[in-house]
Tab-separated table of C-alpha atoms in Angstrom:
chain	number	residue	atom	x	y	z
A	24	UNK	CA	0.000	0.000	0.000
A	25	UNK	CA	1.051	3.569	-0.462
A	26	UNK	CA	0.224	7.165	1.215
A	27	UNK	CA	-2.705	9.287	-1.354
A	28	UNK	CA	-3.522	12.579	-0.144
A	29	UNK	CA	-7.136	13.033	0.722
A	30	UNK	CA	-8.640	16.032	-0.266
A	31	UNK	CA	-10.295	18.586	1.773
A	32	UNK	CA	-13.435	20.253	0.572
A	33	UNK	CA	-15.460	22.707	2.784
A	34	UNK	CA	-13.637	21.372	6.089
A	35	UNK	CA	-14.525	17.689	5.062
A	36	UNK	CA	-12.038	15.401	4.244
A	37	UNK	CA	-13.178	13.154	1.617
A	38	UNK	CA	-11.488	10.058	-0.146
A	39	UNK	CA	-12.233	10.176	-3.861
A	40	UNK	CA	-12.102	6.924	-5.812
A	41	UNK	CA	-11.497	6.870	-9.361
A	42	UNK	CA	-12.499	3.890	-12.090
A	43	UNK	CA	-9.288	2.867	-12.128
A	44	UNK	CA	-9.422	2.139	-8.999
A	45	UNK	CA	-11.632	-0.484	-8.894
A	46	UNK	CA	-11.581	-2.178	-12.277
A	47	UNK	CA	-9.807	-5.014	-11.345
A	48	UNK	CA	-12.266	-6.070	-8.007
A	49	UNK	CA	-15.008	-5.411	-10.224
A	50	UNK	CA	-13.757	-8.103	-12.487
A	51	UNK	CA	-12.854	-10.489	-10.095
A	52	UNK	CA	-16.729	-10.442	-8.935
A	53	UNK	CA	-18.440	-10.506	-12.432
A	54	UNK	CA	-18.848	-13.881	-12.316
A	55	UNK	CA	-20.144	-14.197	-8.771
A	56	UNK	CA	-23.567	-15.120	-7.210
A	57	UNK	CA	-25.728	-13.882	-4.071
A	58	UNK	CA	-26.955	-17.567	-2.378
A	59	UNK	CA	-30.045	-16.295	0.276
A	60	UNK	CA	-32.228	-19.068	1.671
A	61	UNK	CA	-35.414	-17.540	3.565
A	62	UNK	CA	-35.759	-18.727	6.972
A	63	UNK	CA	-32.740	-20.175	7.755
A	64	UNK	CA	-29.324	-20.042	8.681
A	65	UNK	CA	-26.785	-22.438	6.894
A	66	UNK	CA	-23.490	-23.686	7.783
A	67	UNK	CA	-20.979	-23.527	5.425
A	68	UNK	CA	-20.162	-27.576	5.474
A	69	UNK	CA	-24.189	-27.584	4.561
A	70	UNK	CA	-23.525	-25.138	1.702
A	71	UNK	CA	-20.164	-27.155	0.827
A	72	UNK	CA	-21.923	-30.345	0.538
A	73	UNK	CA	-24.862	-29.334	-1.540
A	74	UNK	CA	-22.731	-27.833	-4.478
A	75	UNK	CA	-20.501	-31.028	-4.276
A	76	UNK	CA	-23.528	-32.958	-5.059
A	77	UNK	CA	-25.710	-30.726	-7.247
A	78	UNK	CA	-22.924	-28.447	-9.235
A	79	UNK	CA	-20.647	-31.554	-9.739
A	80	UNK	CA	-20.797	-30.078	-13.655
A	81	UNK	CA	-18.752	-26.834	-13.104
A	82	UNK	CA	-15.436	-26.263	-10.621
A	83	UNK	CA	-16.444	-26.083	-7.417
A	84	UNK	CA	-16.774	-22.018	-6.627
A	85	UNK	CA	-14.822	-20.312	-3.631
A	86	UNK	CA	-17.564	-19.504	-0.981
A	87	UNK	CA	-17.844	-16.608	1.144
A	88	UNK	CA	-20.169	-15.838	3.789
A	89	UNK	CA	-21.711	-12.431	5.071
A	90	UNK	CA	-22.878	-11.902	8.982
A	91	UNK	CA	-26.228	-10.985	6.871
A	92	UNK	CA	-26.785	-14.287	6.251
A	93	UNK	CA	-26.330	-14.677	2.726
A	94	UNK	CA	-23.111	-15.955	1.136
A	95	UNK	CA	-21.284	-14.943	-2.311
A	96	UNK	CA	-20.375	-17.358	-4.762
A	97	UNK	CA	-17.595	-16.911	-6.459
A	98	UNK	CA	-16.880	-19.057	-9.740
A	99	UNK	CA	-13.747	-19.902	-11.849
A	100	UNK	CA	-15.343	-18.537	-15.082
A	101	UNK	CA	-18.878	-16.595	-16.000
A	102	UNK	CA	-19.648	-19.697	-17.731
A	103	UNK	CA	-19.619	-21.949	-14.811
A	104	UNK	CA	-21.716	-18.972	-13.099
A	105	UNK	CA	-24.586	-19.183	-15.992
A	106	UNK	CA	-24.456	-22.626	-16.213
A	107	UNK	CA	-25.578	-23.321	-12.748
A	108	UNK	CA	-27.851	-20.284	-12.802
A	109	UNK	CA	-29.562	-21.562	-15.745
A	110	UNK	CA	-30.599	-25.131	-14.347
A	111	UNK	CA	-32.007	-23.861	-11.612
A	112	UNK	CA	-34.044	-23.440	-9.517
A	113	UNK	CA	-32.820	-25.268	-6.314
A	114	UNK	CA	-33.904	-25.961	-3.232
A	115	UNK	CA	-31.743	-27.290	-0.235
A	116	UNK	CA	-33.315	-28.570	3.172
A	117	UNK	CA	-36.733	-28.449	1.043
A	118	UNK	CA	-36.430	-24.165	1.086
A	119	UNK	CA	-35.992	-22.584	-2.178
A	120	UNK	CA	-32.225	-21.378	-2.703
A	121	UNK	CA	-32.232	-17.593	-4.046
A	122	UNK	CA	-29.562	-16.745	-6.534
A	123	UNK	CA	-28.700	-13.755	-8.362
A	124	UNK	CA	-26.174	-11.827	-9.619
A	125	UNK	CA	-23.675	-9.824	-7.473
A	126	UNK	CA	-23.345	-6.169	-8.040
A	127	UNK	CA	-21.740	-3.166	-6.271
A	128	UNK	CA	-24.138	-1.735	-5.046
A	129	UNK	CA	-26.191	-5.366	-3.444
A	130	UNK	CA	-27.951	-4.578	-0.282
A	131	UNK	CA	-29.972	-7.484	1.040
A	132	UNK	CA	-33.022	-5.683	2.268
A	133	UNK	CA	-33.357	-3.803	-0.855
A	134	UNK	CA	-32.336	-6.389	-3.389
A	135	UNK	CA	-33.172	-10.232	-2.079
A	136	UNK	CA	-35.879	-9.037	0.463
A	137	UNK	CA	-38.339	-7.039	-2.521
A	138	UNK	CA	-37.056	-7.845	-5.767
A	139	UNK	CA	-36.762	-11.507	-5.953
A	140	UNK	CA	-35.568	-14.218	-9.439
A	141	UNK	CA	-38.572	-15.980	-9.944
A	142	UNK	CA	-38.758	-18.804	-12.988
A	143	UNK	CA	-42.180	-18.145	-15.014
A	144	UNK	CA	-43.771	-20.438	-17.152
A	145	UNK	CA	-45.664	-18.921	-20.353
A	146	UNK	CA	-47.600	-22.303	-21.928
A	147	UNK	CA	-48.732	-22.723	-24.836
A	148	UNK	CA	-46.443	-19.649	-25.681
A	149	UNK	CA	-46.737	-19.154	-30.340
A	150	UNK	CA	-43.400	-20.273	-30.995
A	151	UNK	CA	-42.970	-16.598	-33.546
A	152	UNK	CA	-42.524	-14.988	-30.076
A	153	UNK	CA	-39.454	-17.014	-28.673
A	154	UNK	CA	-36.837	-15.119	-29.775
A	155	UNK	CA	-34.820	-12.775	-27.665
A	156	UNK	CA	-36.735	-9.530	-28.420
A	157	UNK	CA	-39.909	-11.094	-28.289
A	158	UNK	CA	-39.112	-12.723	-24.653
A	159	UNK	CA	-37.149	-9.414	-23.200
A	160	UNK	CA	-40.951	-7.661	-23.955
A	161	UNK	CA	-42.919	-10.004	-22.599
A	162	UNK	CA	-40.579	-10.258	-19.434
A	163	UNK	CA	-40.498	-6.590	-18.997
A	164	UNK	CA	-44.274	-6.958	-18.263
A	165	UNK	CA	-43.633	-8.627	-15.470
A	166	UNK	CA	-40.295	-7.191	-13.542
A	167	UNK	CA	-36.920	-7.635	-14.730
A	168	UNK	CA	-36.181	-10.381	-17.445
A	169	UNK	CA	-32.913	-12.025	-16.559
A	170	UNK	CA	-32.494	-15.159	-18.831
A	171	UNK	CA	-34.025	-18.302	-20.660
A	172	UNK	CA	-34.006	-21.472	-19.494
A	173	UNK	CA	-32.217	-24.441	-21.692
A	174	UNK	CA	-34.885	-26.303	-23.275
A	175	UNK	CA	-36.331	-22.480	-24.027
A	176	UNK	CA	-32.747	-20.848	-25.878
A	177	UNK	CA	-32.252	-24.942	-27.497
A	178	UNK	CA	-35.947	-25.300	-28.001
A	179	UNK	CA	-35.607	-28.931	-27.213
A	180	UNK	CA	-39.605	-28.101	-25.477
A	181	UNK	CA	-41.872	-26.032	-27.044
A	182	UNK	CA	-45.224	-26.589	-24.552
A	183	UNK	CA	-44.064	-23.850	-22.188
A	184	UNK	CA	-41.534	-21.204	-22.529
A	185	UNK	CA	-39.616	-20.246	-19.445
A	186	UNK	CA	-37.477	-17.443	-18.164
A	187	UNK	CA	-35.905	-15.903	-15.186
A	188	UNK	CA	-37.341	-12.655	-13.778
A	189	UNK	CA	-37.213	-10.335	-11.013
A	190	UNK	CA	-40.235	-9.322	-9.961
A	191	UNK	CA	-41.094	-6.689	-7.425
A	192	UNK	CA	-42.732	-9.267	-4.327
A	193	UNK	CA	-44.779	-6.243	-2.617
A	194	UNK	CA	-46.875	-5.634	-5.788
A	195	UNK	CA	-49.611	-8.098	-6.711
A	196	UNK	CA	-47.895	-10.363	-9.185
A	197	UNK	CA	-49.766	-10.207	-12.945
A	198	UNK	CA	-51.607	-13.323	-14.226
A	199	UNK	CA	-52.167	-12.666	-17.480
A	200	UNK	CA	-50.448	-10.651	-20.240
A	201	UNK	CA	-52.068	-8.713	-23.702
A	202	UNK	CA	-49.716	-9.463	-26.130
A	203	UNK	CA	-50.135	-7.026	-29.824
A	204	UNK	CA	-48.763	-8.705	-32.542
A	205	UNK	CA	-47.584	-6.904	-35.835
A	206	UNK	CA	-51.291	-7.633	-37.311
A	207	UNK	CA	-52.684	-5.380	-34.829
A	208	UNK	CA	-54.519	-9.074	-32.722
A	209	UNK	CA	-54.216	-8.738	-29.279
A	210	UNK	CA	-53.316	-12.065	-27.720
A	211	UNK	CA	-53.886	-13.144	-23.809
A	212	UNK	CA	-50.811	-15.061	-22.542
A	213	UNK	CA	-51.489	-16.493	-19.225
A	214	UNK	CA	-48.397	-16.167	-16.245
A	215	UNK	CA	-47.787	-19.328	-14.081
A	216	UNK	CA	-44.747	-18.468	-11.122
A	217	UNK	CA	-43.164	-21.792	-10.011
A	218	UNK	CA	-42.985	-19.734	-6.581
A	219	UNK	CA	-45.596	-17.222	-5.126
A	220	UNK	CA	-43.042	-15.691	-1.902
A	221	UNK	CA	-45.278	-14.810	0.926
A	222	UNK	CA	-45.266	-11.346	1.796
A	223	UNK	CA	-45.877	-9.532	5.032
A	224	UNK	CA	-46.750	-5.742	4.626
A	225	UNK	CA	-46.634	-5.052	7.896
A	226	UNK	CA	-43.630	-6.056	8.690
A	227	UNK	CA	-42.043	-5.821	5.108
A	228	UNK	CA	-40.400	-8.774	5.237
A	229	UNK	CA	-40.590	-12.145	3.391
A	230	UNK	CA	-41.699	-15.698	4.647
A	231	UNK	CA	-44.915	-14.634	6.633
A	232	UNK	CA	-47.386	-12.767	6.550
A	233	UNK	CA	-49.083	-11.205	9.970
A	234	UNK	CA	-52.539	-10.444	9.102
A	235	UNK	CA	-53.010	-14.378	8.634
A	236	UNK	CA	-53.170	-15.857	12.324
A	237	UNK	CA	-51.482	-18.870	12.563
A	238	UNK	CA	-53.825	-21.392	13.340
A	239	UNK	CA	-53.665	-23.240	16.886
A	240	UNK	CA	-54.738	-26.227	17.065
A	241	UNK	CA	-55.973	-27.404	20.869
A	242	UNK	CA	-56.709	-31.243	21.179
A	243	UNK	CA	-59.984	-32.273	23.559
A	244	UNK	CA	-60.712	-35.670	24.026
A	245	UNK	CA	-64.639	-36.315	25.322
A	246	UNK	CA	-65.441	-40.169	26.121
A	247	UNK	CA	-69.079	-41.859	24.550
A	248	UNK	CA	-71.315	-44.129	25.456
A	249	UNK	CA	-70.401	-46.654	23.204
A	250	UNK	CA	-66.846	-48.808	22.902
A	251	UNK	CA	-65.232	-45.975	21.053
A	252	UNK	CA	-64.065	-42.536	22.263
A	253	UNK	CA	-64.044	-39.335	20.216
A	254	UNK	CA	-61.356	-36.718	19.751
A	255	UNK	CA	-62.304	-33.484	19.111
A	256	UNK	CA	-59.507	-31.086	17.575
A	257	UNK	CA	-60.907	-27.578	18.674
A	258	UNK	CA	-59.541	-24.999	16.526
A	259	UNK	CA	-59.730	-20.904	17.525
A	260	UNK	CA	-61.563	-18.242	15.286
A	261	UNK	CA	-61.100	-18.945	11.219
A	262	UNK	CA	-60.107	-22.621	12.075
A	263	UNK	CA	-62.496	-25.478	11.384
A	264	UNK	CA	-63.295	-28.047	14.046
A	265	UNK	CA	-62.356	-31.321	12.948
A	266	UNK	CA	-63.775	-34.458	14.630
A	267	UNK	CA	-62.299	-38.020	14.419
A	268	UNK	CA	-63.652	-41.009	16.007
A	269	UNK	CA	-60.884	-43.868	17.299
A	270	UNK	CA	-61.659	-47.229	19.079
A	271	UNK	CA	-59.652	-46.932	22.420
A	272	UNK	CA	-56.712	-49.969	22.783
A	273	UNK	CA	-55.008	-51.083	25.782
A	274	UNK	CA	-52.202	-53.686	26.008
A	275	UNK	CA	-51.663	-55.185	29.028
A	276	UNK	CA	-48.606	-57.367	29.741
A	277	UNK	CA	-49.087	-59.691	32.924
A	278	UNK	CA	-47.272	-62.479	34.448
A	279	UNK	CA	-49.613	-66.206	34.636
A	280	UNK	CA	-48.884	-68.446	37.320
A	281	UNK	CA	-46.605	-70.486	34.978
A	282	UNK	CA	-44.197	-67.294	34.998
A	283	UNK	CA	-44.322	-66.330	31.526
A	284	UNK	CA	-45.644	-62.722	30.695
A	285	UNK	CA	-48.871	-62.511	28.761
A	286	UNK	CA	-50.161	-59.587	26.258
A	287	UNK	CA	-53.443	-59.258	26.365
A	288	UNK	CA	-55.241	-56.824	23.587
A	289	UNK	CA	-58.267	-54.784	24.203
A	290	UNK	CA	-59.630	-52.554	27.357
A	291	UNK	CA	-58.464	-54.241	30.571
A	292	UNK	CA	-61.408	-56.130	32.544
A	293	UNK	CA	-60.655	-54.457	35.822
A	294	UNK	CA	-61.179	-50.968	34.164
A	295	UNK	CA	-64.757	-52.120	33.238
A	296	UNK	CA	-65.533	-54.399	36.587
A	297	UNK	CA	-66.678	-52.445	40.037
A	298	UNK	CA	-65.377	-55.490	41.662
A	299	UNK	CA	-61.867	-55.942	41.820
A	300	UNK	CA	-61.938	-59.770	42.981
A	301	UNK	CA	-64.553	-60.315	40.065
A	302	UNK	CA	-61.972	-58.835	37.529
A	303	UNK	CA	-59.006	-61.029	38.831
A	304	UNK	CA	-61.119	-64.103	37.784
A	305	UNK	CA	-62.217	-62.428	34.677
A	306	UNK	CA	-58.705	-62.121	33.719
A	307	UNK	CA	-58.363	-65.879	33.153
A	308	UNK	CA	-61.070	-66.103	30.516
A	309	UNK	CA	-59.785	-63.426	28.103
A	310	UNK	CA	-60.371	-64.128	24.346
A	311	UNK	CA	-56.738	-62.520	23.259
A	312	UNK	CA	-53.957	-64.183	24.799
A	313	UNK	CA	-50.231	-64.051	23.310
A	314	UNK	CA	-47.753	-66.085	25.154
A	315	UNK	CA	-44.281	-64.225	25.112
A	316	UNK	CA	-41.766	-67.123	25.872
């Protein structure tokens, strides 16, 4: 390192950075990706471990991780980078792994907490409006359009097109999009997201959302007059009350006089006799008997 003047202007000294300053960092990150998995925190073994087995196609990328919880991705070439962006999406511990690009200026809350990649499907998409143009348009309707799928740039399928884009979470997403052609015929492509976030507006965060209560669940059980109980699952307000009838079981294990334990299956006679010395002889004449040697 080496001593550079700051500058002073109006009694504030201020540190002025130039392009060249930073061309080469900004270079060395180009081919980097944000990782962000909502709702939990991931060790960096886990994260190790699931690009060992899922990204076995590209070098393994160097992996760095920020006390915001998200971790940067690093690869060996911007091809590796696409290539594993493009077969996406992924999910690890059954969450949805977030991935996008990494840029100067990435702040979490702003970036991976409102604008979020989502894949779209467009079925049943006229195959005159896959092309690149056609595609950036019709993404634009949405959010951002990032990129095309595989089977979408190859066309090795042509039921569905599908794209990358990133798409503004707080806003209600759009299920349908009028497409003009060069005729002048308006045409009414539906939207289908492979994943609707959830989207709390009170708290502006993603993962929950508190104007839905949770729903708690508090179990009751209330005996009948016949040979089966019933268990009543009383839910609070907006919950439903579901009611599901069981037959009760016992097993009893009990020693006979020729000291080997017996099981015996059903409701235990002395539970059902007043008389305790009637229920010791009753206990002789069960149907069920297993001998357990």
């Amino acid at each position: 390192m080496e001593f550079v003047a700051p500058q002073l202007i109006n009694g504030e000294v201020q540190v002025a950075i130039k392009e060249e300053d930073i061309i080469d960092e900004l270079k060395y990150w180009e081919s980097a990706l944000i990782m962000y998995v909502i709702g939990s925190d991931l060790s960096m073994n886990m994260v190790k471990h699931f690009m060992m087995k899922n990204w076995n196609f590209v070098k393994m990328p160097d992996m760095f991780y920020n006390d915001e919880g998200y971790f940067i991705l690093h690869f060996h070439s911007y091809d590796d980078k696409e290539l594993v962006f493009m077969k996406g999406p992924y999910t690890i511990r059954n969450m949805l792994m977030l991935l996008r690009d990494w840029s100067p200026d990435f702040d979490l809350k702003r970036d991976m907490l409102r604008t979020l990649p989502i894949w779209v499907k467009l079925p049943h998409l006229p195959l005159y409006l896959w092309g690149k143009k056609s595609l950036s348009k019709i993404g634009s309707a949405l959010g951002n359009p990032l990129v095309t799928d595989e089977c979408t740039t190859n066309r090795l399928r042509v039921s569905y097109a599908r794209i990358v884009v990133e798409i503004d979470i707080t806003q209600t997403p759009v299920s349908e999009i009028t497409i003009r052609d060069t005729e002048g015929k308006k045409l009414k492509q539906p939207v289908e997201y492979e994943w609707k976030p959830k989207y709390c507006k009170r708290c502006q965060m993603v993962g929950h959302n508190c104007d839905k209560k949770p729903k708690q669940i508090i179990k009751q059980w209330k005996p009948k007059d016949t040979k089966t109980d019933e268990k009543e699952i009383i839910s609070p307000e907006n919950s439903e009350s579901i009611v599901v009838e069981e037959e009760p079981k016992w097993t009893t294990i009990e020693r006979s006089k020729k000291g080997k334990e017996v099981i015996r299956e059903g409701p235990s006679e002395s539970l059902l006799s007043p008389n305790v010395f009637e229920s010791l002889s009753l206990l002789n004449e069960a149907a069920v008997i297993q001998e357990v040697t």
